[in-house]
Amino acid sequence: MGDGATTEHIWRRGSRLIWRSLRAYPWLHTTAMVGALGFVGASIGGAWVLRAATDDLVIPAFDDGTVDRSDVWVVMGLIVVVSVGRGIGVMMRRWYLSLAENSTQRDWRRALVNHYLDVPLRFHRERPTGELLAHADIDLTTATMVLKPLAFSVSVLALVIVAVVTLFIIHPLVALLGVVLFPLLVVMSQIYTSRVEAPSARAQQAVGEVASVAHESFEGALVVKTLGREAAEVERLRRASATLRKERLVVGRIRAAFEPSIDALPNIGVVLLLLIGSWLVSRGDATPGDLILAAVVFGLLATPLRVFGFFLEEMPRSVVALDRVDKVMAQPVEQRAGTATVPAGPVDVAVHGLVVGYGEHHVLRGVDLKVAAGTTAAVVGATGSGKSTLLEAVAGVLDRTEGTIAIGGVDIGDVAADDWTTAVAIAFQESFLFTDTIVENVALGAVGLEEVHRTLAIARADGFVADLADAEVTVVGERGTTLSGGQRQRVALARALARRPQVLLLDDATSAVDPLVEAEILDALRAELDMTVLVVAHRISTILLADTVVYLDDGQVVATGTHEELLRRDDYQALVTAYEQGEGS
């Protein structure tokens, strides 16, 4: 992409970015711009007051030593009015633009987080968590930075027009200086914009990589420490940080080359103005007041033009950051548009011709399965046979490539979203708990305290919860780290049970629980809840409690039946023997 195309892309995308905020908060932006224009008007008015004071008060005072006190009071009053007007304009601009910027950032962040919740689970598995956090934090903050100088930048255009007209009133030669100066600033800014886009994009990408490495190191702190990987992790972070430093230095060098030039232009203009203006005053073509007016106008332009330069500098960075976020927002979401409801009571689970794959690799290949209503099916198989994938597909968190999955005779894609969240629940081996109380982790705002107590009892978590310092209102640490693995699994199981699902999917969700306690939990599920259960099993005790055993091998169901029936198969018997040896070791 050439420089022209790059600049055109930045301005096109930047204009859309600004329009999105203007459309969402028109009155906030309008009020901020009115304040900015008021500041410009008051500033120009102040310059004319100084011109009048110079020609009508200061010069006569030097010439004949007389001053009309009434004129002095008028000038002082006008200066006060101008100062108050400038102050009100600044306050309006800063306050309302801050509201617009932060409101826009809040809305975009909410939209992004909601999109994170709507995209398929596969999206999250394919991307580092640190990268997603960088999108929600650093990228969105950077994307809205261009809004900060927006109102002032709009007022700069008005200021330039008024300034040029004022300079023409003073003298065409003075105006010519401004006409040359202002386009030069625009040209330099365009060159800067075209140069800085690519390095800014690489820098934003490097920020995400640093965040990802840091997040992985924190999440895997136990592994890092127990395996002595501290030095390796430090080296990973050093390399990522070095890349970030390198890219930011590139951006810094570009800014260092252009910013001083942009800053210097108004000051150079003032110096040239003094030379030209002094010559014009000596010729009688301009008054000293005209020279003061022109100098003040150029001085007024220094800060606004710098702000406009900041606006032009931030534009490519904001565009790059928003492009990164928009790539995420463009990801297709899981749309559950169905309106069907799952029949009341126990329901069966029927899977036919199910194919689930990642790219060209199929994890499940033509799976056929039928689990009768109200029964428990144990899903067994070697590592990588597709057990977890099967349960995730039934839960609707993984897309099907081919085949059908029906709950109570209704395809899961046809079930209404609200009905689906209460019909099916899944608990995973890796139990995630929020940094909140146990009650809130179980209820998630959907059920009352009585239901929480009931499900904690079924999950055999009521005992250890009662022994905690604050019982069920104890706040667990991040991801539930203040609890043991088995305790976390039982709380997570209680959460899955809280909505009284008709189908319960346990993806090795009790692997860290004592076998005796696990048996009690499964017995309680049978006795107190009327539901269909699919459980990934690695223990003989769990398999023996199941009504049906589903044997998976290489992504296919190779056998279905009771444990005793499947023992006739040599491969199943070998699998069971491996399970027994694993339990005994």
XYZ file of C-alpha atoms in Angstrom:
585
model
C 0.000 0.000 0.000
C 1.441 3.339 -1.052
C 1.556 6.443 1.114
C -1.429 7.994 -0.638
C -3.535 4.884 -0.184
C -2.403 4.600 3.425
C -3.306 8.208 4.200
C -6.645 7.808 2.447
C -7.357 4.679 4.505
C -6.491 6.467 7.747
C -8.708 9.438 7.002
C -11.574 7.241 5.818
C -11.408 4.969 8.865
C -10.750 7.911 11.178
C -13.795 9.738 9.854
C -15.940 6.673 10.482
C -14.520 6.355 13.990
C -15.398 9.967 14.788
C -18.827 9.665 13.178
C -19.660 6.646 15.328
C -19.053 8.721 18.445
C -20.832 11.795 17.045
C -23.872 9.717 16.143
C -24.011 8.185 19.624
C -23.502 11.433 21.567
C -24.371 14.367 19.276
C -25.313 16.806 22.035
C -22.185 16.190 24.077
C -19.955 16.759 21.056
C -22.007 19.753 19.904
C -21.820 21.399 23.323
C -18.071 20.767 23.450
C -17.650 22.315 19.995
C -19.765 25.325 20.978
C -17.469 25.800 23.961
C -14.400 25.479 21.727
C -15.800 28.006 19.242
C -16.658 30.314 22.135
C -13.047 30.106 23.267
C -11.867 30.973 19.754
C -14.284 33.900 19.501
C -13.256 35.255 22.890
C -9.568 34.853 22.012
C -9.903 36.712 18.709
C -12.008 39.338 20.450
C -9.272 39.744 23.029
C -6.732 40.295 20.244
C -8.852 43.103 18.788
C -9.174 44.625 22.266
C -5.368 44.650 22.569
C -5.113 46.293 19.135
C -7.512 49.018 20.156
C -5.756 49.487 23.485
C -2.394 49.809 21.739
C -3.503 52.309 19.105
C -5.976 54.305 21.218
C -4.411 54.176 24.687
C -0.769 53.111 24.754
C 0.544 55.010 21.712
C -1.273 58.292 22.595
C 0.013 57.983 26.149
C 3.579 57.787 24.854
C 2.981 60.595 22.382
C 1.355 63.250 24.605
C 1.155 61.620 28.051
C -2.657 61.828 28.258
C -4.967 58.893 28.931
C -8.764 58.895 29.027
C -9.634 56.971 32.184
C -13.047 56.011 30.851
C -11.337 54.289 27.911
C -9.091 52.434 30.356
C -12.105 51.158 32.275
C -13.769 50.094 29.028
C -10.662 48.189 27.944
C -10.338 46.560 31.367
C -14.000 45.575 31.291
C -13.631 44.068 27.823
C -10.558 42.126 28.948
C -12.548 40.718 31.890
C -15.414 39.742 29.582
C -12.993 38.094 27.163
C -11.266 36.204 29.990
C -14.569 34.956 31.403
C -15.676 33.921 27.922
C -12.446 32.008 27.369
C -12.828 30.269 30.742
C -16.426 29.236 30.082
C -15.459 27.999 26.623
C -12.590 25.894 27.994
C -14.799 24.445 30.731
C -17.560 23.488 28.290
C -15.107 21.986 25.829
C -13.182 19.901 28.345
C -16.146 18.721 30.416
C -18.492 17.711 27.614
C -15.761 16.267 25.410
C -14.541 14.181 28.345
C -18.101 12.905 28.805
C -18.343 12.067 25.100
C -14.949 10.346 24.987
C -15.470 8.247 28.105
C -19.065 7.397 27.210
C -17.941 6.237 23.771
C -15.161 4.167 25.294
C -17.609 2.622 27.766
C -20.086 1.729 25.007
C -17.433 0.211 22.760
C -15.964 -1.750 25.664
C -19.397 -3.109 26.582
C -20.052 -4.050 22.964
C -16.691 -5.825 22.742
C -17.215 -7.761 25.978
C -20.729 -8.748 24.879
C -19.235 -9.908 21.587
C -16.669 -11.963 23.499
C -19.607 -13.682 25.189
C -21.416 -14.317 21.894
C -18.584 -15.678 19.746
C -18.060 -19.455 19.665
C -15.887 -21.108 22.294
C -13.417 -21.980 19.546
C -12.624 -18.266 19.109
C -11.382 -18.020 22.701
C -9.392 -21.232 22.475
C -7.538 -20.024 19.389
C -6.455 -16.694 20.908
C -4.316 -15.810 23.926
C -6.258 -14.290 26.813
C -3.722 -11.465 27.049
C -4.508 -10.430 23.479
C -8.233 -10.273 24.225
C -7.549 -8.232 27.365
C -5.386 -5.837 25.337
C -8.270 -5.300 22.898
C -10.656 -4.448 25.744
C -8.202 -2.190 27.551
C -5.294 -0.653 25.660
C -6.761 -0.798 22.147
C -10.082 0.809 23.089
C -8.344 3.474 25.154
C -6.094 4.265 22.186
C -9.010 4.162 19.736
C -10.826 6.963 21.570
C -7.740 9.140 22.053
C -8.489 10.911 18.767
C -11.753 12.183 20.280
C -9.900 14.107 22.993
C -8.737 16.970 20.712
C -11.748 16.712 18.364
C -13.737 19.776 19.472
C -10.625 21.942 19.706
C -9.509 20.741 16.269
C -12.859 21.746 14.762
C -12.496 25.175 16.375
C -8.998 25.433 14.898
C -10.528 25.439 11.412
C -12.722 28.371 12.428
C -9.733 30.047 14.054
C -7.651 29.686 10.888
C -10.419 31.208 8.754
C -10.906 34.135 11.141
C -7.138 34.541 11.474
C -6.601 34.693 7.705
C -9.403 37.257 7.328
C -7.917 39.290 10.178
C -4.455 39.163 8.619
C -5.883 40.312 5.268
C -7.510 43.241 7.055
C -4.124 44.160 8.513
C -2.175 43.781 5.255
C -2.096 41.288 2.343
C 1.618 40.656 2.898
C 0.946 39.574 6.474
C -1.903 37.370 5.251
C 0.400 35.798 2.678
C 2.636 34.634 5.509
C -0.318 32.852 7.131
C -1.533 31.398 3.820
C 1.901 29.817 3.304
C 2.244 28.661 6.912
C -1.073 26.843 7.357
C -0.946 24.587 4.252
C 2.650 23.734 5.123
C 1.427 22.395 8.453
C -1.218 20.272 6.719
C 1.329 18.831 4.273
C 3.726 17.936 7.084
C 0.901 16.304 9.029
C -0.115 14.184 6.042
C 3.458 12.992 5.585
C 3.601 12.147 9.281
C 0.308 10.248 9.083
C 1.494 8.096 6.190
C 4.779 7.272 7.934
C 3.454 6.376 11.368
C 0.567 3.975 10.579
C 2.546 0.757 10.042
C 4.858 1.209 13.069
C 1.819 2.056 15.215
C 0.103 -1.152 14.107
C 3.175 -3.210 14.978
C 3.462 -1.467 18.350
C -0.184 -2.204 19.191
C 0.350 -5.845 18.206
C 3.427 -5.995 20.427
C 1.412 -4.625 23.358
C -1.002 -7.538 22.991
C 1.883 -10.017 22.873
C 3.428 -8.615 26.060
C 0.063 -8.787 27.809
C -0.413 -12.363 26.593
C 2.998 -13.531 27.833
C 2.499 -11.838 31.199
C -0.979 -13.321 31.577
C 0.227 -16.827 30.751
C 3.060 -16.504 33.266
C 0.647 -15.422 36.002
C -1.868 -18.134 35.153
C 0.832 -20.797 35.056
C 2.682 -19.578 38.138
C 2.478 -22.988 39.811
C 3.906 -24.790 36.778
C 6.600 -22.155 36.328
C 7.778 -22.430 39.925
C 7.563 -26.206 40.325
C 9.423 -26.879 37.064
C 11.987 -24.137 37.575
C 10.880 -22.245 34.469
C 11.390 -18.773 35.940
C 14.389 -17.968 33.745
C 12.626 -19.171 30.592
C 9.522 -17.089 31.359
C 11.648 -14.044 32.092
C 13.357 -14.553 28.728
C 9.968 -14.814 26.952
C 8.843 -11.580 28.549
C 12.204 -9.952 27.764
C 11.886 -10.823 24.069
C 8.293 -9.596 23.889
C 9.204 -6.405 25.753
C 12.216 -5.865 23.493
C 9.977 -6.121 20.433
C 7.544 -3.637 21.972
C 10.410 -1.290 22.823
C 11.787 -1.544 19.297
C 8.444 -0.728 17.651
C 7.692 2.116 20.043
C 11.140 3.568 19.419
C 10.365 3.554 15.689
C 7.167 5.492 16.399
C 9.102 7.742 18.772
C 11.738 8.535 16.154
C 9.056 9.478 13.642
C 7.317 11.677 16.206
C 10.642 13.219 17.201
C 11.305 14.101 13.575
C 7.926 15.713 12.899
C 6.653 17.149 16.197
C 9.414 19.770 16.665
C 8.822 20.979 13.116
C 5.079 21.222 13.682
C 5.652 23.015 16.992
C 8.160 25.410 15.458
C 6.004 26.587 12.542
C 3.851 29.099 14.496
C 6.921 30.446 16.303
C 8.764 30.866 13.004
C 5.686 32.670 11.759
C 5.807 35.099 14.686
C 9.493 35.876 14.022
C 8.830 36.511 10.324
C 5.782 38.548 11.260
C 7.836 40.821 13.506
C 10.289 41.429 10.668
C 7.592 42.099 8.073
C 5.369 43.988 10.503
C 8.153 46.281 11.661
C 8.893 47.131 8.043
C 5.196 47.829 7.357
C 4.904 50.021 10.461
C 8.001 51.973 9.417
C 6.395 52.562 6.004
C 3.130 53.632 7.577
C 1.230 50.738 5.976
C 0.286 49.321 9.384
C -0.110 50.599 12.909
C 1.633 49.250 16.015
C -1.770 47.942 17.053
C -1.969 45.996 13.800
C 1.393 44.449 14.570
C 0.235 43.518 18.087
C -2.986 42.069 16.658
C -1.089 39.971 14.101
C 1.413 38.765 16.704
C -1.388 37.793 19.091
C -3.212 35.964 16.276
C -0.089 33.979 15.427
C 0.442 33.333 19.126
C -3.146 32.148 19.460
C -2.555 29.739 16.602
C 0.448 28.114 18.270
C -1.452 26.037 20.856
C -4.528 25.259 18.709
C -2.333 24.226 15.805
C -0.367 22.033 18.198
C -3.652 20.479 19.329
C -4.642 20.011 15.703
C -1.262 18.400 15.136
C -1.964 16.135 18.118
C -5.297 15.281 16.490
C -3.510 14.344 13.273
C -0.899 12.366 15.230
C -3.512 10.419 17.179
C -5.610 9.645 14.118
C -3.415 6.799 12.763
C -2.863 5.313 16.233
C -6.593 5.369 16.952
C -7.405 3.890 13.548
C -4.900 1.063 14.028
C -6.287 0.292 17.487
C -9.896 0.341 16.291
C -9.011 -1.853 13.309
C -7.727 -4.472 15.767
C -10.959 -4.285 17.747
C -13.133 -4.310 14.623
C -11.462 -7.515 13.457
C -12.779 -9.125 16.630
C -16.202 -7.528 16.215
C -16.343 -8.937 12.675
C -16.111 -12.493 14.005
C -19.427 -14.333 13.504
C -21.418 -14.885 16.669
C -23.448 -17.834 17.814
C -27.015 -16.819 17.089
C -29.609 -18.971 18.775
C -32.654 -17.854 16.819
C -34.800 -20.852 17.714
C -38.151 -20.508 19.441
C -38.810 -24.130 20.399
C -38.977 -25.323 23.991
C -37.698 -28.549 25.482
C -40.530 -30.815 26.706
C -41.025 -30.874 30.469
C -39.679 -33.719 32.564
C -36.855 -36.124 31.738
C -35.692 -35.978 28.132
C -33.583 -38.242 25.991
C -30.413 -37.221 24.142
C -30.129 -38.335 20.522
C -27.028 -37.785 18.388
C -26.905 -38.842 14.742
C -24.061 -38.568 12.226
C -22.238 -35.995 14.354
C -19.046 -34.568 12.880
C -17.031 -31.941 14.763
C -13.717 -30.694 13.457
C -11.038 -28.060 13.773
C -10.188 -27.068 10.243
C -9.534 -30.229 8.245
C -9.046 -32.355 11.371
C -12.222 -34.112 12.525
C -12.312 -34.904 16.243
C -15.695 -36.630 16.030
C -16.559 -38.617 12.910
C -20.100 -39.829 12.365
C -21.083 -40.268 16.018
C -24.446 -41.958 16.665
C -25.703 -42.048 20.230
C -28.982 -42.425 22.132
C -29.280 -41.869 25.892
C -32.682 -42.688 27.351
C -34.500 -40.071 29.415
C -33.620 -40.093 33.102
C -30.640 -42.434 32.734
C -26.917 -41.976 33.278
C -24.420 -42.654 30.494
C -20.687 -42.920 31.135
C -18.535 -41.798 28.197
C -15.176 -43.574 28.182
C -12.209 -43.779 25.852
C -8.514 -43.172 25.537
C -7.037 -39.693 25.705
C -7.888 -37.764 22.536
C -10.796 -40.016 21.586
C -13.241 -37.070 21.616
C -15.029 -37.427 24.965
C -14.901 -33.769 25.976
C -15.667 -32.665 22.431
C -18.802 -34.823 22.438
C -20.103 -33.251 25.647
C -19.270 -29.741 24.473
C -21.119 -30.386 21.215
C -24.177 -31.641 23.114
C -23.949 -28.554 25.346
C -23.998 -26.375 22.234
C -20.682 -24.648 22.935
C -18.991 -26.234 19.903
C -20.338 -25.934 16.377
C -21.266 -29.046 14.457
C -19.768 -29.661 11.054
C -22.413 -32.245 10.227
C -25.108 -34.253 11.978
C -27.935 -33.626 14.421
C -28.183 -33.352 18.200
C -31.654 -33.494 19.728
C -32.843 -33.041 23.314
C -36.306 -34.429 23.952
C -36.819 -34.715 20.200
C -35.947 -31.056 19.559
C -32.778 -30.109 17.683
C -30.576 -28.037 19.983
C -30.273 -25.327 17.328
C -34.049 -24.813 17.395
C -34.311 -24.316 21.159
C -34.880 -20.757 22.401
C -31.889 -19.252 24.220
C -33.681 -18.748 27.550
C -35.031 -22.290 27.517
C -31.661 -23.757 26.567
C -29.788 -22.270 29.536
C -32.149 -24.039 31.933
C -32.508 -27.276 29.962
C -28.820 -28.206 29.719
C -25.909 -27.604 32.103
C -22.273 -28.635 31.893
C -19.512 -28.829 34.507
C -15.882 -29.087 33.422
C -12.827 -30.717 34.945
C -11.128 -27.312 35.178
C -13.556 -25.608 37.540
C -13.648 -21.843 37.272
C -14.923 -19.760 40.190
C -15.302 -15.995 40.257
C -13.666 -13.851 42.929
C -16.903 -13.660 44.881
C -18.808 -15.460 47.619
C -19.694 -19.117 47.282
C -23.385 -18.159 47.225
C -22.885 -15.840 44.255
C -20.708 -18.393 42.461
C -23.495 -20.956 42.702
C -26.483 -18.672 42.158
C -25.010 -16.317 39.531
C -27.974 -14.061 40.283
C -30.471 -16.614 38.949
C -31.635 -18.578 42.013
C -32.314 -17.910 45.685
C -30.440 -18.908 48.822
C -32.658 -21.923 49.476
C -31.822 -23.402 46.075
C -28.125 -22.707 46.670
C -28.220 -24.667 49.928
C -30.063 -27.521 48.224
C -27.561 -27.873 45.381
C -24.571 -27.533 47.710
C -25.969 -30.482 49.655
C -26.470 -32.574 46.504
C -22.904 -31.776 45.395
C -21.714 -32.750 48.893
C -20.221 -29.277 49.303
C -22.368 -28.186 52.247
C -20.037 -29.792 54.773
C -16.806 -28.013 53.925
C -18.661 -24.766 53.131
C -20.104 -24.714 56.652
C -16.569 -25.052 58.048
C -15.268 -21.989 56.183
C -14.706 -18.778 58.124
C -17.775 -17.045 56.688
C -19.600 -20.178 55.524
C -21.410 -19.662 52.214
C -20.585 -15.938 52.106
C -16.851 -16.660 52.129
C -15.133 -14.890 49.239
C -12.966 -17.310 47.279
C -9.737 -16.157 45.628
C -9.216 -15.572 41.931
C -10.428 -18.637 40.007
C -11.268 -20.182 43.406
C -7.634 -20.766 44.363
C -8.402 -20.562 48.099
C -10.278 -23.864 47.768
C -8.853 -27.286 46.980
C -9.379 -28.858 43.574
C -12.120 -31.163 44.840
C -13.868 -28.319 46.663
C -13.834 -26.154 43.537
C -15.303 -28.997 41.502
C -18.138 -29.506 43.978
C -19.019 -25.804 44.048
C -18.966 -25.746 40.233
C -21.205 -28.827 40.158
C -23.645 -27.127 42.532
C -23.694 -24.167 40.138
C -24.595 -26.467 37.246
C -27.398 -28.041 39.300
C -28.841 -24.754 40.572
C -31.120 -24.221 37.564
C -32.458 -27.789 37.759
C -31.368 -28.804 34.238
C -33.030 -31.650 32.401
C -29.689 -32.768 30.960
C -26.500 -32.649 33.030
C -23.101 -33.019 31.351
C -20.119 -33.815 33.579
C -16.802 -33.518 31.744
C -14.660 -35.331 34.297
C -16.140 -32.794 36.714
C -15.497 -34.919 39.818
C -11.991 -36.145 38.975
C -10.481 -34.348 41.994
C -13.186 -35.606 44.360
C -12.678 -38.627 46.583
C -14.220 -41.758 44.938
C -16.529 -42.321 47.914
C -17.768 -38.732 47.787
C -18.167 -39.026 44.013
C -20.371 -42.082 44.496
C -22.473 -40.164 47.030
C -22.882 -37.303 44.565
C -24.021 -39.575 41.730
C -26.422 -41.392 44.062
C -27.840 -38.036 45.183
C -28.339 -37.017 41.564
C -30.356 -40.175 40.962
C -32.397 -39.871 44.150
C -33.182 -36.166 44.250
C -33.099 -35.006 40.641
C -34.932 -36.403 37.651
C -32.477 -35.736 34.841
C -30.441 -37.327 32.084
C -26.717 -37.431 32.841
C -23.723 -37.830 30.526
C -20.478 -38.164 32.449
C -16.936 -38.535 31.150
C -15.571 -41.300 33.368
C -12.040 -42.361 34.243
C -12.914 -44.354 37.346
C -14.356 -47.835 37.515
C -16.649 -46.746 40.343
C -18.197 -44.090 38.110
C -18.619 -46.506 35.214
C -20.350 -49.047 37.467
C -22.905 -46.424 38.564
C -23.906 -45.676 34.962
C -26.878 -47.291 33.220
C -25.068 -47.199 29.875
C -21.429 -47.002 28.829
C -20.506 -45.220 25.592
C -17.090 -46.314 24.341
C -15.342 -43.799 22.069
C -12.264 -44.557 20.000
C -10.648 -42.183 17.511
C -13.709 -39.940 17.352
C -16.246 -42.719 16.803
C -18.638 -44.660 19.035
C -17.357 -48.210 18.749
C -19.593 -49.781 21.387
C -22.558 -48.992 23.621
C -23.974 -51.099 26.443
C -23.547 -51.965 30.089
C -20.130 -52.300 31.644
C -20.500 -56.097 31.782
C -21.467 -56.263 28.112
C -18.522 -54.161 26.978
C -16.048 -56.236 28.992
C -16.352 -58.860 26.262
C -14.316 -56.545 24.021
C -10.559 -56.875 24.407
C -9.904 -53.184 23.721
C -12.458 -52.072 26.307
C -11.090 -54.533 28.834
C -7.598 -53.121 28.242
C -8.956 -49.594 28.772
C -10.634 -50.610 32.039
C -7.434 -52.281 33.206
C -5.551 -49.050 32.525
C -8.167 -47.165 34.550
C -7.769 -49.603 37.448
C -3.983 -49.284 37.391
C -4.321 -45.501 37.334
C -6.552 -45.559 40.409
C -4.231 -47.907 42.226
C -1.023 -46.004 41.510
